Amino acid sequence: MKNSTPQNRPGRRHFLKLLVPSLAASAVPVQAAEPAELAAANSLIIRRFVTGFEKKDPALLSPFLDPEIAFQNYGQAEIKGREAVLALWGKVFQNFATVRFETVHQALNGNIVIEEQIHHLALPGKAPAPIMNMAIYEIRAGLIVAWRDYTDSTYARKLLSGD
């Protein structure tokens, strides 16, 4: 058996180098030990979450959301709870032929992830409209507990109508 002295054991960074890539494949809650490692883990969680919208299946979003999530799309009432948020997105997915979120920029500060996004949305029979959005995500124990979207809804409606 190998000697398990501190000099022979793999370090925390080695362990996290092996662990962090697995976050890209699942929404497994992880508590990173260092601020930079926490930021990297949170970045991967949000990037993975955002890619799930393309498939238009609310079940794919569920593993990323805390059961008590608060979602605020400014200009509309706050929605609380995973099931309510998934129901909202289920309706969105039914109404739109295309739903794709593109991350333009991402900023991280501990458990907060801020993304400048382009929401590529298309109604049936129409071309996708590039709608600019700012999303703020708060993550706790690897799950999104708060999510706020800022979009100019008047301009978004104009783009979607094709005017």
Coordinates of C-alpha atoms in Angstrom, one line a residue:
M1 CA 0.0 0.0 0.0
K2 CA 1.2 3.5 -0.9
N3 CA 2.4 5.8 1.9
S4 CA -0.4 8.3 2.6
T5 CA 1.7 11.1 4.1
P6 CA 0.8 14.7 3.1
Q7 CA 3.8 14.7 0.7
N8 CA 2.4 11.7 -1.2
R9 CA -1.3 12.6 -1.3
P10 CA -2.7 14.4 -4.3
G11 CA -3.5 18.0 -3.5
R12 CA -6.8 19.8 -3.4
R13 CA -6.0 21.5 -6.8
H14 CA -5.4 18.1 -8.4
F15 CA -8.7 16.8 -7.0
L16 CA -10.6 19.9 -8.3
K17 CA -8.9 19.7 -11.7
L18 CA -10.5 16.2 -12.0
L19 CA -13.8 17.3 -10.5
V20 CA -14.6 20.6 -12.2
P21 CA -14.8 19.1 -15.8
S22 CA -17.5 16.7 -14.5
L23 CA -19.6 19.8 -13.6
A24 CA -19.9 20.4 -17.3
A25 CA -21.6 17.1 -17.7
S26 CA -24.0 17.3 -14.7
A27 CA -25.6 19.7 -12.3
V28 CA -24.0 18.1 -9.3
P29 CA -23.9 20.5 -6.4
V30 CA -20.2 21.2 -5.4
Q31 CA -18.8 23.2 -2.6
A32 CA -15.4 24.5 -3.9
A33 CA -12.8 25.4 -1.4
E34 CA -11.2 28.5 -3.0
P35 CA -12.9 31.6 -4.4
A36 CA -11.5 31.0 -7.9
E37 CA -12.5 27.4 -7.8
L38 CA -16.0 28.4 -6.7
A39 CA -16.3 30.9 -9.5
A40 CA -15.1 28.3 -12.0
A41 CA -17.7 25.8 -10.7
N42 CA -20.5 28.4 -10.8
S43 CA -19.5 29.5 -14.3
L44 CA -19.8 25.9 -15.6
I45 CA -23.2 25.4 -13.9
I46 CA -24.6 28.5 -15.6
R47 CA -23.1 27.7 -19.0
R48 CA -24.5 24.2 -18.8
F49 CA -27.9 25.6 -17.7
V50 CA -28.1 28.1 -20.5
T51 CA -27.4 25.4 -23.2
G52 CA -30.4 23.4 -21.9
F53 CA -32.9 25.9 -23.3
E54 CA -32.1 24.9 -26.9
K55 CA -33.7 21.5 -26.4
K56 CA -37.0 23.2 -25.2
D57 CA -37.5 20.6 -22.5
P58 CA -38.2 22.0 -19.0
A59 CA -37.0 18.7 -17.4
L60 CA -33.5 19.5 -18.5
L61 CA -33.5 22.7 -16.5
S62 CA -34.8 21.1 -13.3
P63 CA -31.5 19.7 -12.0
F64 CA -30.0 23.3 -11.9
L65 CA -32.8 24.9 -9.9
D66 CA -33.2 25.0 -6.2
P67 CA -36.7 23.9 -5.1
E68 CA -37.3 27.4 -3.6
I69 CA -35.9 29.4 -6.6
A70 CA -37.1 33.0 -7.1
F71 CA -37.3 34.0 -10.8
Q72 CA -37.9 37.6 -11.7
N73 CA -38.3 38.7 -15.3
Y74 CA -38.6 42.4 -14.7
G75 CA -41.9 43.9 -15.7
Q76 CA -43.6 40.7 -14.7
A77 CA -44.5 39.2 -11.3
E78 CA -41.9 37.2 -9.5
I79 CA -42.2 33.4 -9.8
K80 CA -41.3 31.3 -6.8
G81 CA -40.5 27.6 -6.7
R82 CA -38.9 25.2 -9.2
E83 CA -42.2 23.7 -10.4
A84 CA -43.7 27.2 -11.2
V85 CA -40.5 28.3 -13.0
L86 CA -40.5 25.0 -15.1
A87 CA -44.2 25.5 -15.9
L88 CA -43.5 29.0 -17.2
W89 CA -40.6 27.8 -19.4
G90 CA -42.8 24.9 -20.6
K91 CA -45.3 27.5 -21.9
V92 CA -42.5 29.5 -23.5
F93 CA -41.1 26.4 -25.2
Q94 CA -44.6 25.5 -26.6
N95 CA -45.1 29.0 -28.0
F96 CA -41.7 29.5 -29.7
A97 CA -40.2 27.5 -32.6
T98 CA -36.6 28.5 -31.5
V99 CA -35.3 29.3 -28.0
R100 CA -31.5 29.6 -27.7
F101 CA -29.5 31.7 -25.3
E102 CA -26.0 32.9 -26.3
T103 CA -23.6 34.1 -23.7
V104 CA -21.8 37.3 -24.8
H105 CA -20.0 38.1 -21.6
Q106 CA -19.9 36.5 -18.1
A107 CA -18.8 38.1 -14.8
L108 CA -18.4 36.2 -11.6
N109 CA -18.3 37.2 -8.0
G110 CA -18.4 34.2 -5.6
N111 CA -22.0 32.9 -5.8
I112 CA -23.2 35.5 -8.3
V113 CA -22.9 35.0 -12.0
I114 CA -23.9 37.8 -14.4
E115 CA -24.3 37.1 -18.0
E116 CA -24.9 39.4 -21.0
Q117 CA -26.9 37.2 -23.3
I118 CA -28.6 37.2 -26.7
H119 CA -31.9 35.3 -26.5
H120 CA -32.5 34.0 -30.0
L121 CA -36.3 33.5 -30.1
A122 CA -38.5 32.7 -33.0
L123 CA -42.2 32.4 -33.3
P124 CA -43.4 29.6 -35.6
G125 CA -42.7 30.5 -39.2
K126 CA -40.5 33.5 -38.4
A127 CA -36.8 34.0 -38.3
P128 CA -35.1 34.2 -34.8
A129 CA -35.0 37.6 -33.2
P130 CA -31.8 38.5 -31.3
I131 CA -33.0 39.9 -28.0
M132 CA -30.4 41.4 -25.7
N133 CA -30.7 40.3 -22.0
M134 CA -28.9 40.7 -18.8
A135 CA -29.2 37.7 -16.4
I136 CA -28.2 37.6 -12.8
Y137 CA -27.9 34.2 -11.1
E138 CA -27.3 33.5 -7.5
I139 CA -26.0 30.0 -6.7
R140 CA -26.0 28.2 -3.4
A141 CA -24.8 24.6 -3.0
G142 CA -24.6 24.2 -6.7
L143 CA -28.2 25.2 -7.4
I144 CA -29.7 28.4 -8.8
V145 CA -31.6 30.0 -5.9
A146 CA -32.3 33.4 -7.5
W147 CA -32.5 34.4 -11.2
R148 CA -33.3 37.9 -12.5
D149 CA -33.6 38.7 -16.2
Y150 CA -33.5 42.3 -17.5
T151 CA -34.8 42.7 -21.1
D152 CA -36.5 45.6 -22.9
S153 CA -39.8 43.9 -23.4
T154 CA -41.1 46.6 -25.7
Y155 CA -38.2 46.2 -28.0
A156 CA -38.3 42.4 -27.8
R157 CA -42.0 42.5 -28.9
K158 CA -41.0 44.7 -31.8
L159 CA -38.3 42.3 -32.9
L160 CA -40.5 39.3 -32.5
S161 CA -43.3 40.9 -34.6
G162 CA -40.8 41.6 -37.4
D163 CA -41.6 45.3 -37.6

